[in-house]
Structures are given as structure tokens and as C-alpha cells.
Amino acid sequence: VGHVRDEDARFYVFRDDVVIFPMSFSIPKERILSRLPEKSVFALNDSQRSFTFKNYQFGPLQEEEYHANIQKHRFGDTRKKGGFDCLRHYELLANGCVP
């Protein structure tokens, strides 16, 4: 487990042959809306069904614009990809959008 000492490592064994290491996601409290914003768009779909092509509109320095865009939508597209635990699900919910 990288630089973690064996006695400090936490993991779960699943079906005797799969080891699962827990992970967590968090969103800063100030990013979670206290009221549902006005919706002007039905669904957000900024991803394609392919792992190789993404249709992202925002760069790394456009966080405010990104969150404002999510807040306008009733629903947001999110996919399993590598697993169901994905920050995208929580990001959509925190911005008043149903994944």
C-alpha cells in the first residue's frame, strides 16, 4: 500500500481473492447549496459514451463557471467508468442536480 506501514493499512477482503482498499470523497461545506437554484435546463450531458473523448467545456481555472453551469440543470449525466464511487455524483448533488 505505497508508503503505509503494514500495521496501519486498512483493507477489506471480498470473496477470499479480492482485496478492497477504502477511499473517500469530500466536498467543501461552502460548495454544498442550502437552497435549490432555479432550473433552466433539463439535463446536463457533457460526457460521451467513450473513455477516449470528453466534451468538457471548462478548464482548471473555471471552477465557478463549472458549478454555475451544473446548478442550471435538473439532471446530470454521470457514468460508472472505473466504479460507482465517483466524485461526479456528489458534485452534481451538492449543486442541486440529480445524477
Short mmCIF file of N, CA and C in Angstrom, two decimals:
data_model
loop_
_atom_site.label_atom_id
_atom_site.label_comp_id
_atom_site.label_asym_id
_atom_site.label_seq_id
_atom_site.Cartn_x
_atom_site.Cartn_y
_atom_site.Cartn_z
N VAL A 1 0.84 -1.18 0.00
CA VAL A 1 0.00 0.00 0.00
C VAL A 1 0.88 1.24 0.00
N GLY A 2 1.75 1.35 -0.95
CA GLY A 2 2.59 2.54 -1.06
C GLY A 2 3.49 2.74 0.13
N HIS A 3 3.38 3.91 0.79
CA HIS A 3 4.24 4.27 1.90
C HIS A 3 3.59 4.02 3.26
N VAL A 4 2.51 3.26 3.31
CA VAL A 4 1.81 2.99 4.55
C VAL A 4 2.39 1.73 5.19
N ARG A 5 2.67 1.80 6.48
CA ARG A 5 3.18 0.63 7.19
C ARG A 5 2.10 -0.45 7.22
N ASP A 6 2.51 -1.70 7.19
CA ASP A 6 1.56 -2.81 7.17
C ASP A 6 0.58 -2.75 8.33
N GLU A 7 1.04 -2.41 9.52
CA GLU A 7 0.15 -2.38 10.68
C GLU A 7 -0.84 -1.22 10.65
N ASP A 8 -0.58 -0.20 9.81
CA ASP A 8 -1.50 0.93 9.68
C ASP A 8 -2.46 0.79 8.49
N ALA A 9 -2.21 -0.18 7.64
CA ALA A 9 -3.03 -0.35 6.44
C ALA A 9 -4.42 -0.85 6.82
N ARG A 10 -5.44 -0.32 6.17
CA ARG A 10 -6.82 -0.75 6.37
C ARG A 10 -7.34 -1.27 5.04
N PHE A 11 -7.90 -2.44 5.05
CA PHE A 11 -8.46 -3.00 3.83
C PHE A 11 -9.52 -4.03 4.18
N TYR A 12 -10.29 -4.41 3.20
CA TYR A 12 -11.34 -5.41 3.35
C TYR A 12 -11.09 -6.53 2.34
N VAL A 13 -11.34 -7.76 2.74
CA VAL A 13 -11.20 -8.89 1.82
C VAL A 13 -12.60 -9.26 1.35
N PHE A 14 -12.73 -9.34 0.05
CA PHE A 14 -14.01 -9.64 -0.58
C PHE A 14 -13.87 -10.93 -1.36
N ARG A 15 -14.63 -11.94 -1.05
CA ARG A 15 -14.63 -13.24 -1.73
C ARG A 15 -13.28 -13.94 -1.71
N ASP A 16 -12.51 -13.81 -0.68
CA ASP A 16 -11.22 -14.50 -0.50
C ASP A 16 -10.14 -14.17 -1.54
N ASP A 17 -10.50 -13.54 -2.65
CA ASP A 17 -9.49 -13.30 -3.68
C ASP A 17 -9.38 -11.84 -4.11
N VAL A 18 -10.24 -10.99 -3.60
CA VAL A 18 -10.24 -9.58 -3.98
C VAL A 18 -10.03 -8.74 -2.72
N VAL A 19 -9.01 -7.90 -2.73
CA VAL A 19 -8.75 -7.00 -1.61
C VAL A 19 -9.25 -5.62 -2.01
N ILE A 20 -10.07 -5.02 -1.15
CA ILE A 20 -10.64 -3.71 -1.42
C ILE A 20 -10.06 -2.71 -0.43
N PHE A 21 -9.51 -1.62 -0.93
CA PHE A 21 -8.99 -0.56 -0.09
C PHE A 21 -10.00 0.58 -0.06
N PRO A 22 -10.46 0.98 1.12
CA PRO A 22 -11.47 2.04 1.20
C PRO A 22 -10.88 3.39 0.77
N MET A 23 -11.74 4.19 0.19
CA MET A 23 -11.36 5.54 -0.16
C MET A 23 -12.56 6.44 0.10
N SER A 24 -12.32 7.71 0.18
CA SER A 24 -13.43 8.61 0.44
C SER A 24 -13.31 9.85 -0.42
N PHE A 25 -14.45 10.50 -0.59
CA PHE A 25 -14.52 11.75 -1.32
C PHE A 25 -15.11 12.79 -0.37
N SER A 26 -14.78 14.02 -0.61
CA SER A 26 -15.42 15.07 0.19
C SER A 26 -15.56 16.32 -0.67
N ILE A 27 -16.54 17.10 -0.30
CA ILE A 27 -16.80 18.37 -0.97
C ILE A 27 -16.80 19.43 0.13
N PRO A 28 -16.09 20.53 -0.06
CA PRO A 28 -16.09 21.58 0.96
C PRO A 28 -17.51 22.04 1.29
N LYS A 29 -17.78 22.26 2.55
CA LYS A 29 -19.11 22.65 3.02
C LYS A 29 -19.66 23.86 2.25
N GLU A 30 -18.80 24.80 1.95
CA GLU A 30 -19.25 26.01 1.25
C GLU A 30 -19.67 25.74 -0.19
N ARG A 31 -19.35 24.56 -0.72
CA ARG A 31 -19.76 24.16 -2.08
C ARG A 31 -21.12 23.49 -2.11
N ILE A 32 -21.69 23.15 -0.95
CA ILE A 32 -22.98 22.47 -0.89
C ILE A 32 -24.08 23.53 -0.76
N LEU A 33 -25.00 23.54 -1.70
CA LEU A 33 -26.06 24.55 -1.71
C LEU A 33 -27.05 24.32 -0.58
N SER A 34 -27.53 25.39 0.01
CA SER A 34 -28.54 25.27 1.06
C SER A 34 -29.95 25.38 0.49
N ARG A 35 -30.07 25.95 -0.72
CA ARG A 35 -31.37 26.07 -1.39
C ARG A 35 -31.22 25.61 -2.83
N LEU A 36 -32.27 25.01 -3.36
CA LEU A 36 -32.27 24.55 -4.74
C LEU A 36 -32.34 25.75 -5.68
N PRO A 37 -31.38 25.88 -6.61
CA PRO A 37 -31.41 27.02 -7.53
C PRO A 37 -32.50 26.87 -8.61
N GLU A 38 -32.84 27.96 -9.23
CA GLU A 38 -33.79 27.95 -10.35
C GLU A 38 -33.19 27.12 -11.49
N LYS A 39 -34.00 26.25 -12.07
CA LYS A 39 -33.52 25.39 -13.15
C LYS A 39 -33.99 25.93 -14.50
N SER A 40 -33.07 25.98 -15.46
CA SER A 40 -33.43 26.46 -16.79
C SER A 40 -33.13 25.44 -17.88
N VAL A 41 -32.48 24.35 -17.52
CA VAL A 41 -32.11 23.32 -18.50
C VAL A 41 -32.49 21.96 -17.92
N PHE A 42 -32.99 21.05 -18.77
CA PHE A 42 -33.45 19.76 -18.28
C PHE A 42 -32.31 18.84 -17.85
N ALA A 43 -31.35 18.58 -18.75
CA ALA A 43 -30.31 17.60 -18.42
C ALA A 43 -28.94 18.06 -18.90
N LEU A 44 -27.93 17.79 -18.07
CA LEU A 44 -26.53 18.09 -18.38
C LEU A 44 -25.90 16.82 -18.91
N ASN A 45 -25.35 16.89 -20.11
CA ASN A 45 -24.64 15.75 -20.67
C ASN A 45 -23.35 16.28 -21.29
N ASP A 46 -22.29 16.31 -20.50
CA ASP A 46 -21.01 16.81 -21.00
C ASP A 46 -20.01 15.68 -21.19
N SER A 47 -20.50 14.44 -21.19
CA SER A 47 -19.60 13.31 -21.44
C SER A 47 -20.19 12.45 -22.55
N GLN A 48 -19.35 11.72 -23.19
CA GLN A 48 -19.78 10.80 -24.25
C GLN A 48 -19.69 9.38 -23.72
N ARG A 49 -20.14 8.43 -24.48
CA ARG A 49 -20.09 7.03 -24.06
C ARG A 49 -18.70 6.42 -24.24
N SER A 50 -17.74 7.21 -24.62
CA SER A 50 -16.39 6.73 -24.84
C SER A 50 -15.44 7.26 -23.77
N PHE A 51 -14.47 6.44 -23.39
CA PHE A 51 -13.46 6.89 -22.43
C PHE A 51 -12.43 7.79 -23.10
N THR A 52 -12.34 7.76 -24.41
CA THR A 52 -11.29 8.50 -25.10
C THR A 52 -11.70 9.91 -25.49
N PHE A 53 -12.99 10.19 -25.58
CA PHE A 53 -13.44 11.51 -25.99
C PHE A 53 -14.26 12.15 -24.88
N LYS A 54 -13.91 13.33 -24.50
CA LYS A 54 -14.66 14.07 -23.49
C LYS A 54 -15.08 15.40 -24.09
N ASN A 55 -16.24 15.86 -23.69
CA ASN A 55 -16.80 17.09 -24.23
C ASN A 55 -16.83 18.17 -23.14
N TYR A 56 -15.76 18.28 -22.37
CA TYR A 56 -15.72 19.23 -21.27
C TYR A 56 -15.62 20.66 -21.81
N GLN A 57 -16.38 21.56 -21.19
CA GLN A 57 -16.39 22.95 -21.62
C GLN A 57 -15.48 23.83 -20.78
N PHE A 58 -15.09 23.37 -19.60
CA PHE A 58 -14.42 24.23 -18.64
C PHE A 58 -13.00 23.76 -18.36
N GLY A 59 -12.12 24.72 -18.19
CA GLY A 59 -10.73 24.43 -17.86
C GLY A 59 -10.51 24.43 -16.36
N PRO A 60 -9.28 24.18 -15.93
CA PRO A 60 -8.99 24.08 -14.50
C PRO A 60 -9.16 25.38 -13.72
N LEU A 61 -9.19 26.51 -14.37
CA LEU A 61 -9.34 27.79 -13.68
C LEU A 61 -10.76 28.34 -13.78
N GLN A 62 -11.70 27.51 -14.22
CA GLN A 62 -13.09 27.95 -14.40
C GLN A 62 -14.05 27.21 -13.46
N GLU A 63 -13.65 27.05 -12.22
CA GLU A 63 -14.46 26.30 -11.26
C GLU A 63 -15.82 26.95 -11.00
N GLU A 64 -15.84 28.26 -10.85
CA GLU A 64 -17.11 28.96 -10.58
C GLU A 64 -18.09 28.78 -11.74
N GLU A 65 -17.60 28.92 -12.97
CA GLU A 65 -18.44 28.75 -14.15
C GLU A 65 -18.95 27.31 -14.24
N TYR A 66 -18.10 26.36 -13.90
CA TYR A 66 -18.46 24.95 -13.93
C TYR A 66 -19.62 24.67 -12.96
N HIS A 67 -19.50 25.15 -11.72
CA HIS A 67 -20.56 24.93 -10.74
C HIS A 67 -21.84 25.67 -11.11
N ALA A 68 -21.72 26.88 -11.63
CA ALA A 68 -22.91 27.63 -12.07
C ALA A 68 -23.63 26.89 -13.19
N ASN A 69 -22.88 26.26 -14.08
CA ASN A 69 -23.47 25.52 -15.18
C ASN A 69 -24.24 24.30 -14.65
N ILE A 70 -23.66 23.57 -13.72
CA ILE A 70 -24.34 22.41 -13.13
C ILE A 70 -25.63 22.84 -12.45
N GLN A 71 -25.59 23.96 -11.76
CA GLN A 71 -26.75 24.42 -10.98
C GLN A 71 -27.96 24.75 -11.85
N LYS A 72 -27.77 25.03 -13.13
CA LYS A 72 -28.88 25.35 -14.03
C LYS A 72 -29.66 24.11 -14.45
N HIS A 73 -29.08 22.91 -14.29
CA HIS A 73 -29.65 21.68 -14.81
C HIS A 73 -30.43 20.90 -13.76
N ARG A 74 -31.51 20.25 -14.19
CA ARG A 74 -32.29 19.38 -13.30
C ARG A 74 -31.57 18.04 -13.10
N PHE A 75 -31.02 17.48 -14.16
CA PHE A 75 -30.37 16.18 -14.12
C PHE A 75 -28.96 16.28 -14.72
N GLY A 76 -28.06 15.41 -14.27
CA GLY A 76 -26.70 15.40 -14.80
C GLY A 76 -26.27 14.00 -15.16
N ASP A 77 -25.58 13.88 -16.28
CA ASP A 77 -25.09 12.59 -16.75
C ASP A 77 -23.83 12.21 -15.97
N THR A 78 -23.79 11.02 -15.46
CA THR A 78 -22.62 10.51 -14.78
C THR A 78 -22.57 9.01 -15.02
N ARG A 79 -21.38 8.47 -15.20
CA ARG A 79 -21.26 7.07 -15.58
C ARG A 79 -20.36 6.30 -14.62
N LYS A 80 -20.51 4.99 -14.66
CA LYS A 80 -19.74 4.11 -13.77
C LYS A 80 -18.25 4.21 -14.02
N LYS A 81 -17.82 4.13 -15.24
CA LYS A 81 -16.40 4.13 -15.63
C LYS A 81 -15.62 3.11 -14.80
N GLY A 82 -14.73 3.55 -13.90
CA GLY A 82 -13.93 2.63 -13.11
C GLY A 82 -14.65 2.08 -11.89
N GLY A 83 -15.79 2.62 -11.53
CA GLY A 83 -16.54 2.18 -10.37
C GLY A 83 -17.65 3.15 -10.07
N PHE A 84 -18.57 2.73 -9.21
CA PHE A 84 -19.70 3.60 -8.89
C PHE A 84 -19.32 4.72 -7.93
N ASP A 85 -18.25 4.57 -7.17
CA ASP A 85 -17.80 5.64 -6.29
C ASP A 85 -17.10 6.69 -7.14
N CYS A 86 -17.73 7.82 -7.28
CA CYS A 86 -17.22 8.85 -8.17
C CYS A 86 -17.57 10.22 -7.60
N LEU A 87 -16.61 11.11 -7.57
CA LEU A 87 -16.85 12.45 -7.05
C LEU A 87 -17.92 13.18 -7.87
N ARG A 88 -18.05 12.83 -9.13
CA ARG A 88 -19.03 13.47 -10.00
C ARG A 88 -20.45 13.37 -9.43
N HIS A 89 -20.81 12.20 -8.87
CA HIS A 89 -22.15 12.02 -8.29
C HIS A 89 -22.38 13.05 -7.18
N TYR A 90 -21.42 13.18 -6.30
CA TYR A 90 -21.53 14.10 -5.17
C TYR A 90 -21.50 15.56 -5.62
N GLU A 91 -20.71 15.83 -6.64
CA GLU A 91 -20.63 17.18 -7.19
C GLU A 91 -21.99 17.62 -7.73
N LEU A 92 -22.63 16.74 -8.47
CA LEU A 92 -23.95 17.04 -9.02
C LEU A 92 -24.96 17.30 -7.89
N LEU A 93 -24.98 16.41 -6.91
CA LEU A 93 -25.92 16.56 -5.78
C LEU A 93 -25.67 17.84 -5.00
N ALA A 94 -24.42 18.17 -4.74
CA ALA A 94 -24.07 19.37 -3.99
C ALA A 94 -24.51 20.63 -4.71
N ASN A 95 -24.64 20.56 -6.03
CA ASN A 95 -25.04 21.71 -6.84
C ASN A 95 -26.53 21.68 -7.20
N GLY A 96 -27.31 20.82 -6.53
CA GLY A 96 -28.76 20.78 -6.75
C GLY A 96 -29.18 20.10 -8.02
N CYS A 97 -28.37 19.18 -8.51
CA CYS A 97 -28.63 18.48 -9.75
C CYS A 97 -28.73 16.98 -9.46
N VAL A 98 -29.71 16.30 -10.00
CA VAL A 98 -29.90 14.86 -9.74
C VAL A 98 -29.02 14.05 -10.71
N PRO A 99 -28.14 13.18 -10.17
CA PRO A 99 -27.31 12.34 -11.06
C PRO A 99 -28.14 11.30 -11.78
#
